[in-house]
mmCIF file of C-alpha atoms in Angstrom:
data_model
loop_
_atom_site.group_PDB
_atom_site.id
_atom_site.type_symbol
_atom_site.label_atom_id
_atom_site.label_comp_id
_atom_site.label_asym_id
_atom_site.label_seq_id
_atom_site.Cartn_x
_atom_site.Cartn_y
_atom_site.Cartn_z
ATOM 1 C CA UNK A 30 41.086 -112.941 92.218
ATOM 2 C CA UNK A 31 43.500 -112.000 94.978
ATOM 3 C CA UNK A 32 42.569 -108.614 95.869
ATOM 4 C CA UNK A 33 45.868 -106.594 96.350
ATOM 5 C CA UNK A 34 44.635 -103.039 97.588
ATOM 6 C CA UNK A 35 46.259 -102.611 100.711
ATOM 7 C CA UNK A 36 44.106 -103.164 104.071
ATOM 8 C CA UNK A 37 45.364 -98.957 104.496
ATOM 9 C CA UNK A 38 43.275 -98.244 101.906
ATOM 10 C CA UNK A 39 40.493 -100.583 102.213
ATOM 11 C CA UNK A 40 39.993 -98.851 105.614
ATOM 12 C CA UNK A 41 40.406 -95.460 104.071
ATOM 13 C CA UNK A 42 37.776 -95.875 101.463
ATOM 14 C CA UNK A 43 35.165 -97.684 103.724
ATOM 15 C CA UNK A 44 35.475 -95.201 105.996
ATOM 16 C CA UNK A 45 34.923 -92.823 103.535
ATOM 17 C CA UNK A 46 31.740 -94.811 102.916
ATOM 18 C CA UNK A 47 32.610 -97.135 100.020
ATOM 19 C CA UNK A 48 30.313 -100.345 100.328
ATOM 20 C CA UNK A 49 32.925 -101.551 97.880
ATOM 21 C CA UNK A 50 36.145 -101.211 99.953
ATOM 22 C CA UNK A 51 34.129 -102.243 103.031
ATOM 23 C CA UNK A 52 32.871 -105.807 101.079
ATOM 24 C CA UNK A 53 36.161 -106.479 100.579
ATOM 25 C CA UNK A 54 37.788 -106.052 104.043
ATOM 26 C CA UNK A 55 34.617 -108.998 104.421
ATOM 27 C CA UNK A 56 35.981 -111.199 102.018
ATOM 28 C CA UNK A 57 39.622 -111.151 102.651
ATOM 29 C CA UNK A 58 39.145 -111.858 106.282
ATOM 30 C CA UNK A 59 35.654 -113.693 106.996
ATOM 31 C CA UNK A 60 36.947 -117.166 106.378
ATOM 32 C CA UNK A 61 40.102 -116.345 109.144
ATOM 33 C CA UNK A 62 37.544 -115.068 111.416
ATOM 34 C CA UNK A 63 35.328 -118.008 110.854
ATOM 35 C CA UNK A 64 38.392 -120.186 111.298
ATOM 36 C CA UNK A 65 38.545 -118.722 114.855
ATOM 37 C CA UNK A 66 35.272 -119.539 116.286
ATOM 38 C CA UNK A 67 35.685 -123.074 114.931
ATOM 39 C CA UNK A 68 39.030 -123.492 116.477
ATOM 40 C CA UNK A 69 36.997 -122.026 119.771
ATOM 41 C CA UNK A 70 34.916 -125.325 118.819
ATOM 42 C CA UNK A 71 31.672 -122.790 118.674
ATOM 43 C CA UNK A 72 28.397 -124.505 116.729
ATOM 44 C CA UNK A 73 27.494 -122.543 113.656
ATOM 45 C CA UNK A 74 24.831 -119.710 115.391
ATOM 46 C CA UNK A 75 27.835 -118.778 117.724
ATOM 47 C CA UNK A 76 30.442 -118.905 114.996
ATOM 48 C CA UNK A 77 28.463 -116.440 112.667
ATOM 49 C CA UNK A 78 27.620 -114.320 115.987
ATOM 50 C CA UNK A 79 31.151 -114.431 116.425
ATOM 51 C CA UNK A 80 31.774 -113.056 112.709
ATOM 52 C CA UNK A 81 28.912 -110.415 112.962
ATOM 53 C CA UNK A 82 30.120 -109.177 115.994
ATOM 54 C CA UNK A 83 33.843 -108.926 115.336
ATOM 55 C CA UNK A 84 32.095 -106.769 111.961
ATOM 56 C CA UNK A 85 30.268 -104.459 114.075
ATOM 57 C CA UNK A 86 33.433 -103.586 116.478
ATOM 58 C CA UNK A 87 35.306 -102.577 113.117
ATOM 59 C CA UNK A 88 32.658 -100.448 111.852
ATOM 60 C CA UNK A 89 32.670 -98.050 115.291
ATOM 61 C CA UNK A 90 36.344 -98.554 114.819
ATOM 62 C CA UNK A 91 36.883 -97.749 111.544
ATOM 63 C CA UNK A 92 38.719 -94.617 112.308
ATOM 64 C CA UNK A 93 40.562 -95.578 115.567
ATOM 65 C CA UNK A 94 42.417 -98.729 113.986
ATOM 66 C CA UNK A 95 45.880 -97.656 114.971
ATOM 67 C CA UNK A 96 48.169 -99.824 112.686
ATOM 68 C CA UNK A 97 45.852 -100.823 109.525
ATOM 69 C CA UNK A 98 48.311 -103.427 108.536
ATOM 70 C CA UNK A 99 47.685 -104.856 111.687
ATOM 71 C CA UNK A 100 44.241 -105.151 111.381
ATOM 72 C CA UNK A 101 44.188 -108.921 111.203
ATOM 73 C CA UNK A 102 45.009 -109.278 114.635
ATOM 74 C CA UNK A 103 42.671 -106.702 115.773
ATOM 75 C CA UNK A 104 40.327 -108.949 114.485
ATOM 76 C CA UNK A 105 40.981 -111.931 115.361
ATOM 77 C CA UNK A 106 41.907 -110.500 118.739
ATOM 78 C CA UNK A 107 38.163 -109.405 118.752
ATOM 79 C CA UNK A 108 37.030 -112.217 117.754
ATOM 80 C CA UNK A 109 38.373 -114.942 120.380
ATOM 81 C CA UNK A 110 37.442 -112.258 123.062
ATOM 82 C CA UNK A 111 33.853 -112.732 121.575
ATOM 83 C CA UNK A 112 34.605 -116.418 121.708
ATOM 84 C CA UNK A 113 34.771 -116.532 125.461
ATOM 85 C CA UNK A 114 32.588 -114.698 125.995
ATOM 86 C CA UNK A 115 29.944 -116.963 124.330
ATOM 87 C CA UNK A 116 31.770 -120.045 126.013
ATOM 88 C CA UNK A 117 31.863 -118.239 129.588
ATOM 89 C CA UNK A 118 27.910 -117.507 128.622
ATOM 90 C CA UNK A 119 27.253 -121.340 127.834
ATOM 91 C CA UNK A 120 29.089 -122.391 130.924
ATOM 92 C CA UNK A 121 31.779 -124.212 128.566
ATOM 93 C CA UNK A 122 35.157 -123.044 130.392
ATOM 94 C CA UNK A 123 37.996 -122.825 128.000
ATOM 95 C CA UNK A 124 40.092 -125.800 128.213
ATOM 96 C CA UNK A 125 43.449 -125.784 130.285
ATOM 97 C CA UNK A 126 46.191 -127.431 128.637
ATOM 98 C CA UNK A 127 45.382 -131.207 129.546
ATOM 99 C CA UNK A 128 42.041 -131.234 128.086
ATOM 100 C CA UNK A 129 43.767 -130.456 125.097
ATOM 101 C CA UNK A 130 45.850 -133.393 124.619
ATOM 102 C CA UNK A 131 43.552 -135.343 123.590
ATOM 103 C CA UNK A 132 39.830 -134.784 121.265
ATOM 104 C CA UNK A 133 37.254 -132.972 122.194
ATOM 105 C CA UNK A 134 34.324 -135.348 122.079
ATOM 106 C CA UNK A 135 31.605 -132.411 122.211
ATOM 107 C CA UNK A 136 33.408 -130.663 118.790
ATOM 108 C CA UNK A 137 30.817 -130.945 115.955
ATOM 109 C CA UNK A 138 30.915 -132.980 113.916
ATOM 110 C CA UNK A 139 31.993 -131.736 110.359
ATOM 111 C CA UNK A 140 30.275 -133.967 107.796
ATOM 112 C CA UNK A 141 31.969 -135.968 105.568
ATOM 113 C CA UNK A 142 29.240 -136.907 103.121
ATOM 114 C CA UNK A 143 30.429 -133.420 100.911
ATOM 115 C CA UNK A 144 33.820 -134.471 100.381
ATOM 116 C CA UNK A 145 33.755 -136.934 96.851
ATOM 117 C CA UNK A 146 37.426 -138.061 97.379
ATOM 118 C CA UNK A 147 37.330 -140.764 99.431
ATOM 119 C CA UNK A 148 40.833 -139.585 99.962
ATOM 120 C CA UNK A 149 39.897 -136.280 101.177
ATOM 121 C CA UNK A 150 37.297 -138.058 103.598
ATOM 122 C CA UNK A 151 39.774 -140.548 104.967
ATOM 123 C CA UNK A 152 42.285 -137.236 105.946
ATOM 124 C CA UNK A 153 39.488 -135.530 107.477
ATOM 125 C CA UNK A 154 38.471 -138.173 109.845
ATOM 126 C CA UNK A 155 41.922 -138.563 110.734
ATOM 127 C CA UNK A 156 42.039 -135.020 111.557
ATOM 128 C CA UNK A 157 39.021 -135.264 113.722
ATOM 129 C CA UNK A 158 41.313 -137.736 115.819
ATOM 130 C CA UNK A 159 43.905 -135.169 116.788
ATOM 131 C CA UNK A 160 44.421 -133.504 120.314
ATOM 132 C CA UNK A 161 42.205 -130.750 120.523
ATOM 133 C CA UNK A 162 45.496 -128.680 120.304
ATOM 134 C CA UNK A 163 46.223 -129.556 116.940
ATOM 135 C CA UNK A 164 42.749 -129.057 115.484
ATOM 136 C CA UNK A 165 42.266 -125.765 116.780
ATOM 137 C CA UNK A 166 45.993 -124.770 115.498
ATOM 138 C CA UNK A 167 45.403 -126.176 112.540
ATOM 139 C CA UNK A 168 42.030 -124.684 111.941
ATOM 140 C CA UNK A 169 43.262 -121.609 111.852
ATOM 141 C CA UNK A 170 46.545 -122.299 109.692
ATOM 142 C CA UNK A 171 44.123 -124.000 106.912
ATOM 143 C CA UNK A 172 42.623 -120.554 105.611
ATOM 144 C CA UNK A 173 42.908 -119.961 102.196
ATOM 145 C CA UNK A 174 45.318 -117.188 102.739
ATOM 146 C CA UNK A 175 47.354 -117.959 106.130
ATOM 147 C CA UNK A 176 47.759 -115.643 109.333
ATOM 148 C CA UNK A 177 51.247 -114.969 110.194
ATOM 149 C CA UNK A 178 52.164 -116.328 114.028
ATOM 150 C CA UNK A 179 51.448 -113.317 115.521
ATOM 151 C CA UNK A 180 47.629 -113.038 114.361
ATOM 152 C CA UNK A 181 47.743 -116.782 114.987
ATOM 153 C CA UNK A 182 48.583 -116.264 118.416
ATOM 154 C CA UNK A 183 46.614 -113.891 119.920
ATOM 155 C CA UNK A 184 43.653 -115.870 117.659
ATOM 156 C CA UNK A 185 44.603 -118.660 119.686
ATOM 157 C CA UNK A 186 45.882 -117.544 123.081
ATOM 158 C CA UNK A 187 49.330 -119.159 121.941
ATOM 159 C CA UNK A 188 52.650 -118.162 122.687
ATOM 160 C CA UNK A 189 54.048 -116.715 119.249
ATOM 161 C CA UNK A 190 57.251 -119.455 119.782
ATOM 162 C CA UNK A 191 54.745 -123.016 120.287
ATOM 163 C CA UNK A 192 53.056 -122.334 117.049
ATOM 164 C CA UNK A 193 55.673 -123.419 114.905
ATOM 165 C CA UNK A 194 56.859 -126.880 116.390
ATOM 166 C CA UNK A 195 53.548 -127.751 117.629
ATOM 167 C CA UNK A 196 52.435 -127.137 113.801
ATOM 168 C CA UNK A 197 54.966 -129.269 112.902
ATOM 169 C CA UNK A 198 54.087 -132.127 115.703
ATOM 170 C CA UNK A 199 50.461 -132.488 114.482
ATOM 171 C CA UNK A 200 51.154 -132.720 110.661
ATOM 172 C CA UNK A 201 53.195 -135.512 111.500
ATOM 173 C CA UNK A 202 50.709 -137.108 114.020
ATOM 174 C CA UNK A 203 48.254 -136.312 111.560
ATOM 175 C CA UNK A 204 50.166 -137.953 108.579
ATOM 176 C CA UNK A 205 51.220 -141.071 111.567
ATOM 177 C CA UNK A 206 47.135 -141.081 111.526
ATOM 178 C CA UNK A 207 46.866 -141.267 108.126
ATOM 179 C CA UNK A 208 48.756 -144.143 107.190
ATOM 180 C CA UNK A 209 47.735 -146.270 110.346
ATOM 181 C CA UNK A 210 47.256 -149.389 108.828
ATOM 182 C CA UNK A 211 44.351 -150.279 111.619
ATOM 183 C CA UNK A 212 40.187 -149.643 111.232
ATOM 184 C CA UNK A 213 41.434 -148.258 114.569
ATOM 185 C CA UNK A 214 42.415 -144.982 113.815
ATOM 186 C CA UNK A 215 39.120 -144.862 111.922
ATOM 187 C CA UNK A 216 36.100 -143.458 113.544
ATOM 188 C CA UNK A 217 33.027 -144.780 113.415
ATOM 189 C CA UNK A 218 31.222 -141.970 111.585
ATOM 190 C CA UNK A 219 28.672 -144.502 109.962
ATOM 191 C CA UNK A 220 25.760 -142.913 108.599
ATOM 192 C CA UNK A 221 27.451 -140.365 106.428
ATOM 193 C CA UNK A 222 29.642 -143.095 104.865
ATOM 194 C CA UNK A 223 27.064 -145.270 104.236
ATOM 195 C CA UNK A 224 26.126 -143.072 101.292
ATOM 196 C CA UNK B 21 58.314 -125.120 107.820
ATOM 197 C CA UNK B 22 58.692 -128.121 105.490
ATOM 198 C CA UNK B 23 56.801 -127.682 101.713
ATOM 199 C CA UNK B 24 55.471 -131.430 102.313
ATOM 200 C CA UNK B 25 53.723 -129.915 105.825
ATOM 201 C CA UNK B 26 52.484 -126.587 103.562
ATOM 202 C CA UNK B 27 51.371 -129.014 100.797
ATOM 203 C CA UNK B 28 49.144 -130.947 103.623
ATOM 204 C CA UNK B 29 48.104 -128.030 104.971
ATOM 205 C CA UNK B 30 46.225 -126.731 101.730
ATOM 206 C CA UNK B 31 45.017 -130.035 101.345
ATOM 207 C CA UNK B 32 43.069 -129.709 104.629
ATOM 208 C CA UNK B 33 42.318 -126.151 103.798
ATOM 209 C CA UNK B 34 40.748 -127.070 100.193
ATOM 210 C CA UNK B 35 38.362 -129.730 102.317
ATOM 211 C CA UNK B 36 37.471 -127.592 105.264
ATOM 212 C CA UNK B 37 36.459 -125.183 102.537
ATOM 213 C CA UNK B 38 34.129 -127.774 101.432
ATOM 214 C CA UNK B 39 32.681 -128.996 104.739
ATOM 215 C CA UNK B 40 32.896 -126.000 106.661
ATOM 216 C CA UNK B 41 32.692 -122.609 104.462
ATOM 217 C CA UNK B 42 31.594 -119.525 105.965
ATOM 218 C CA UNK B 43 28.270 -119.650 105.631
ATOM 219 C CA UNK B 44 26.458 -116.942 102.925
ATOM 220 C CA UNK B 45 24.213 -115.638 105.463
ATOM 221 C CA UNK B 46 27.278 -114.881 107.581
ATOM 222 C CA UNK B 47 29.072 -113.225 104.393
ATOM 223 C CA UNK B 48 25.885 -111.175 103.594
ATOM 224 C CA UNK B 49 25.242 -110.086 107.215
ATOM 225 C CA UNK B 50 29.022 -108.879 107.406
ATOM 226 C CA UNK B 51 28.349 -106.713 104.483
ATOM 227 C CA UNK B 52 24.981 -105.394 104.646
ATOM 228 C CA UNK B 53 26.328 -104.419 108.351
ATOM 229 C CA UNK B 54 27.768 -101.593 106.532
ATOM 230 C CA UNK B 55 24.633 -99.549 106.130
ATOM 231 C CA UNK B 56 24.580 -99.453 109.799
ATOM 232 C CA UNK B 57 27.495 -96.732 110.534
ATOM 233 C CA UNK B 58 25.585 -93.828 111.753
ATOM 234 C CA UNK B 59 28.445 -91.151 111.318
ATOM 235 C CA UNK B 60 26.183 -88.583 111.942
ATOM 236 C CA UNK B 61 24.525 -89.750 115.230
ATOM 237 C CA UNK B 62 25.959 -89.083 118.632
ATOM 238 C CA UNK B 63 27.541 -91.604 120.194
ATOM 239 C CA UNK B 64 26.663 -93.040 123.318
ATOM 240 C CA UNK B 65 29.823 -94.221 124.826
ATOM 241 C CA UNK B 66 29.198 -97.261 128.018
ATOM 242 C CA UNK B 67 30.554 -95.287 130.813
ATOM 243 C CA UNK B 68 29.019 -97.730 133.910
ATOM 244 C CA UNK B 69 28.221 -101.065 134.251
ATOM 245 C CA UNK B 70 26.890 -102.822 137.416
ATOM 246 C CA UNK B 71 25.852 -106.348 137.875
ATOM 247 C CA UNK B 72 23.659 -107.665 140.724
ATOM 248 C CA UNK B 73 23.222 -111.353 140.938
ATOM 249 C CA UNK B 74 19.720 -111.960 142.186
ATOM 250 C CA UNK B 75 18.883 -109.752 145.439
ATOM 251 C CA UNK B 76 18.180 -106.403 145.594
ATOM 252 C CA UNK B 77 17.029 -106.069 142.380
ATOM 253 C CA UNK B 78 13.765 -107.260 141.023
ATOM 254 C CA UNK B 79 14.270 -110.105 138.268
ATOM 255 C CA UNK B 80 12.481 -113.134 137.425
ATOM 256 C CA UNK B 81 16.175 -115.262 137.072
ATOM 257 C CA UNK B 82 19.308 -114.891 136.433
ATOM 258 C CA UNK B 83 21.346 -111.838 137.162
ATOM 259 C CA UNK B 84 20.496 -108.035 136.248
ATOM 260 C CA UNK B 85 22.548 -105.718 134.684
ATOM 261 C CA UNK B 86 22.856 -101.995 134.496
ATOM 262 C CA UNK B 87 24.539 -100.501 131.638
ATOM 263 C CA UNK B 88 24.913 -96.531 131.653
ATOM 264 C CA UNK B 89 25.683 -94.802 128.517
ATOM 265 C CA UNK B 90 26.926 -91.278 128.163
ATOM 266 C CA UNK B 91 26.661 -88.480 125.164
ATOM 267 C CA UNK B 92 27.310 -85.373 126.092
ATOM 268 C CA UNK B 93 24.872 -84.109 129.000
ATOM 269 C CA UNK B 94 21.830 -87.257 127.791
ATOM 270 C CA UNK B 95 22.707 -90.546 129.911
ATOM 271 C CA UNK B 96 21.236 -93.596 128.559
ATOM 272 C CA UNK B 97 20.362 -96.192 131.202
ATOM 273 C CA UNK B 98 19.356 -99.979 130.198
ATOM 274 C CA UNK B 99 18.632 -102.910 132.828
ATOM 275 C CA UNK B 100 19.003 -105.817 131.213
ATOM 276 C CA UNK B 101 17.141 -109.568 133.036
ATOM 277 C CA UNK B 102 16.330 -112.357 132.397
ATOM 278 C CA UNK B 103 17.477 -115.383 131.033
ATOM 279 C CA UNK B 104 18.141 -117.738 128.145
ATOM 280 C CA UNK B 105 16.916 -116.483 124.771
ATOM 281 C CA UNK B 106 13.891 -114.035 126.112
ATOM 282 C CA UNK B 107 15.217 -111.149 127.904
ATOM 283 C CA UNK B 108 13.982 -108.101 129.072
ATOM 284 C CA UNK B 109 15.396 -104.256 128.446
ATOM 285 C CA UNK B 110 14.519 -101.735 130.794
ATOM 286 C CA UNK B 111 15.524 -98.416 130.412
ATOM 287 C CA UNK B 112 15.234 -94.559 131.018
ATOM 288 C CA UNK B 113 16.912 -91.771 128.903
ATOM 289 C CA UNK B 114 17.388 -88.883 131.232
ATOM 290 C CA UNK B 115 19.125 -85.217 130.998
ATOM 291 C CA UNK B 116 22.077 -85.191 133.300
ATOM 292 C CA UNK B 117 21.800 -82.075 134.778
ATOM 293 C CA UNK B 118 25.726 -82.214 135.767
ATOM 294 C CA UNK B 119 27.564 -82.013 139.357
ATOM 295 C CA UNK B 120 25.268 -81.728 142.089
ATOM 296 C CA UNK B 121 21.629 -81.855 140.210
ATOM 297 C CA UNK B 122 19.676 -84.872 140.148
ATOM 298 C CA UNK B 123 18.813 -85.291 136.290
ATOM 299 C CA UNK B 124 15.529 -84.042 134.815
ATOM 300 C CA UNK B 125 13.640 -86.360 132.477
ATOM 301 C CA UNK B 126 13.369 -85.834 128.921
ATOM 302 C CA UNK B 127 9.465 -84.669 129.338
ATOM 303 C CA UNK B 128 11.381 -81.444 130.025
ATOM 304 C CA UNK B 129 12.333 -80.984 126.434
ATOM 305 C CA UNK B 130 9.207 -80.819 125.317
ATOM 306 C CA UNK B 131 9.665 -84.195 123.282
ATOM 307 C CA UNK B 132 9.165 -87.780 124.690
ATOM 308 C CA UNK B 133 10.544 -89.274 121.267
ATOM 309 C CA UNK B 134 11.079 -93.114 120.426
ATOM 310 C CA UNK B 135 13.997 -95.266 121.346
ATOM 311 C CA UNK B 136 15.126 -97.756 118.918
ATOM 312 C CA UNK B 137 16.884 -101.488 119.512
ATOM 313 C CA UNK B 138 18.726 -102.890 116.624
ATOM 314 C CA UNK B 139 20.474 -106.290 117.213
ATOM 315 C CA UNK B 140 23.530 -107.849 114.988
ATOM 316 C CA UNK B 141 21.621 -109.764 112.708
ATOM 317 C CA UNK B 142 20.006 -105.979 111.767
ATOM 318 C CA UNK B 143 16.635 -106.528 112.906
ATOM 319 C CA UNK B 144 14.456 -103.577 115.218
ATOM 320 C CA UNK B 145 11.998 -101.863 116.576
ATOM 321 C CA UNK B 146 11.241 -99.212 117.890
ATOM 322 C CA UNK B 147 9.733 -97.999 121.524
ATOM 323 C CA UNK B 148 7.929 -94.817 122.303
ATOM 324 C CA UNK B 149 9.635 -93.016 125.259
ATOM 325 C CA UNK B 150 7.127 -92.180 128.173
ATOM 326 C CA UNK B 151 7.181 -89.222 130.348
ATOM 327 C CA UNK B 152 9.515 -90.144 132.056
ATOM 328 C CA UNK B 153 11.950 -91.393 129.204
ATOM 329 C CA UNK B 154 10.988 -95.171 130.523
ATOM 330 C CA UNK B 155 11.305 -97.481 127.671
ATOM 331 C CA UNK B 156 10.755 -101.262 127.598
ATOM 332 C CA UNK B 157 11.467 -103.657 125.291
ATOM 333 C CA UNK B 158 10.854 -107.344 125.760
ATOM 334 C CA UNK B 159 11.252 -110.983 124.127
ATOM 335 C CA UNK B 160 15.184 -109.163 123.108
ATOM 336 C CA UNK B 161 17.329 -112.141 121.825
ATOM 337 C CA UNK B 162 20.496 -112.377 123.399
ATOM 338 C CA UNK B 163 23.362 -111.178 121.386
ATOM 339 C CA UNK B 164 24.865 -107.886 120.635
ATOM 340 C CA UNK B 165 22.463 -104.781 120.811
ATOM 341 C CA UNK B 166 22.624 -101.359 120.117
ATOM 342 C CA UNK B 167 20.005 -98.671 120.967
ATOM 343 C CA UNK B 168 18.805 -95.156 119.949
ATOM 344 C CA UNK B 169 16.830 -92.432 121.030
ATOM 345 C CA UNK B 170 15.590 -89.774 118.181
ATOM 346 C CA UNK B 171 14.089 -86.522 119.667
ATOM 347 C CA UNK B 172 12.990 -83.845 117.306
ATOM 348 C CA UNK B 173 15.440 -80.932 117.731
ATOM 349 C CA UNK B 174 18.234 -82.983 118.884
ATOM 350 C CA UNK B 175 20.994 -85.257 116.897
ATOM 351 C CA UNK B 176 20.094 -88.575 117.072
ATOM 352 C CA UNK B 177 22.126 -90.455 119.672
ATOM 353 C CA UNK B 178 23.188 -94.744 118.692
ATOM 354 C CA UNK B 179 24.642 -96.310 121.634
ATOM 355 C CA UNK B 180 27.720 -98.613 121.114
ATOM 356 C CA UNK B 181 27.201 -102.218 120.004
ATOM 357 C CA UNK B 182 26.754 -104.227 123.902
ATOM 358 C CA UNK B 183 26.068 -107.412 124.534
ATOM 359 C CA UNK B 184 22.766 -108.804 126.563
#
């Protein structure tokens, strides 16, 4: 049910106090924000903080949002600030670009066990292989309904111009990953496959 | 932008939708957030904010902060220390009484009135102001915060949402 009121006049009606227009703002953008602490590998208490938070900032700026169409980038640039914050707090530094060559080996863990395809499961570990560049890109780009670059960017702290190719380098590495014929691009994720 | 890259792409999307949806909670949170807007409060913009790592101040750990809040002539004062998931808010809600005065305390209004915290996750509780318009509120999870002060006579004044 793709919900095609404009943002404009979401904003306009929930500022005029319609739970309605406001609930729906929530829904088209909470899995994007969502997305964003994720990428910002935050654990599930500092991703919903991180959601909550970003909320909170819109209501008190309901009415100074300059460029409505542009909120998605407000929010997501709300959102990452929020994200440092909580990793400056935790005493997790935000990577520099080496670090992100390669996994992070503190991400969470995203389980497995849900996903019925065994097809599905096999992609997902393979994505959990990728340089910590890729995932968070990629985080981000999976949303239901996509950001454009720019949102991406400032979501992501990404020059506008990297997101394309570097989207298009960790497909392929993923799909390289994918049909690897070795156990060794498999991880070793044992207990939830056992079931 | 190749359709074989888009077509992987909502693959992954359709799985981290399974293993990794926003949570309800999070959903329900974001909208019952709406029946916070307080249009017809005051707000209490942060005008100040000083941090003192652990000297001069008095502190059991970590650093203290001092966040000053502004509406109209009422300044809003909160010391926030402490550390990890039990802090402590100090404050004092005092009239400015402008260039060269030294503010008066609320006492003077005839009104002590209550000062109330609200955190994200839309819990609070509320805190008597003394004499002095001292308030104290302790065991305050870390996370964003907002507080305000009710007086009879006066608007109600919310501060904006901070972080502790």
């Amino acid at each position: 049910m793709p919900d095609t009121t404009s943002v404009t006049e979401l904003l306009r009606r929930a500022d005029g106090g319609e739970q309605a227009a406001w609930d729906a703002l929530v829904s088209r953008y909470e899995a994007l924000l969502w997305s964003v602490g994720r990428a910002h590998r935050l654990g599930t208490a500092d991703a919903a903080d991180v959601v909550q938070t970003t909320w909170l900032r819109l209501l008190e700026n309901l009415r100074r949002i300059e460029d409505p169409e542009r909120l998605a980038g407000w929010l997501v640039t709300t959102a990452r600030r929020e994200c440092l914050r909580l990793l400056r707090r935790a005493g997790r530094e935000v990577p520099d670009d080496d670090i992100l060559d390669v996994p992070d080996p503190r991400s969470p863990a995203l389980d497995t066990a849900l996903l019925r395809e065994e097809r599905d499961a096999a992609l997902w570990s393979c994505f959990a292989h990728l340089p910590e560049r890729c995932q968070r890109l990629l985080r981000v780009l999976m949303v239901a309904d996509p950001p454009a670059y720019a949102e991406v960017s400032l979501a992501l702290g990404m020059p506008v111009g990297a997101i394309g190719p570097t989207r298009m380098r960790c497909l392929a590495r993923l799909r390289a990953l994918v049909n690897a014929p070795s156990p060794g691009a498999a991880p070793s994720s044992g207990a939830s496959r056992e079931r | 932008m190749s359709a074989e890259d888009d077509l992987l792409l909502q693959r992954l999307g359709s799985i981290v939708r399974e293993v990794d949806p926003v949570p309800v909670p999070t959903g329900e949170l974001g909208r019952a957030a709406f029946g916070l807007r307080r249009l017809d409060d005051e707000l209490a913009e942060l005008v100040e904010e000083l941090t003192a790592a652990d000297g001069g101040v008095r502190g059991a750990g970590g650093p203290v902060r001092l966040l000053v809040f502004r509406a109209g002539e009422l300044l809003l004062e909160a010391q926030v220390s402490g550390a990890g998931d039990s802090l402590v808010l100090l404050g004092q809600a005092v009239l400015d009484a402008g260039t060269g005065g030294t503010g008066a305390d609320l006492g003077d209004l005839g009104d002590l009135g209550t000062v109330r915290l609200e955190t994200a996750r839309l819990e609070g509780r509320s805190s008597p102001l003394d004499a002095f318009g001292v308030f104290r509120f302790d065991e305050v999870p870390p996370g964003l915060v907002r507080l305000s002060v009710q007086h009879a006579g006066r608007p109600r004044l919310t501060t904006t949402w901070f972080s502790v």
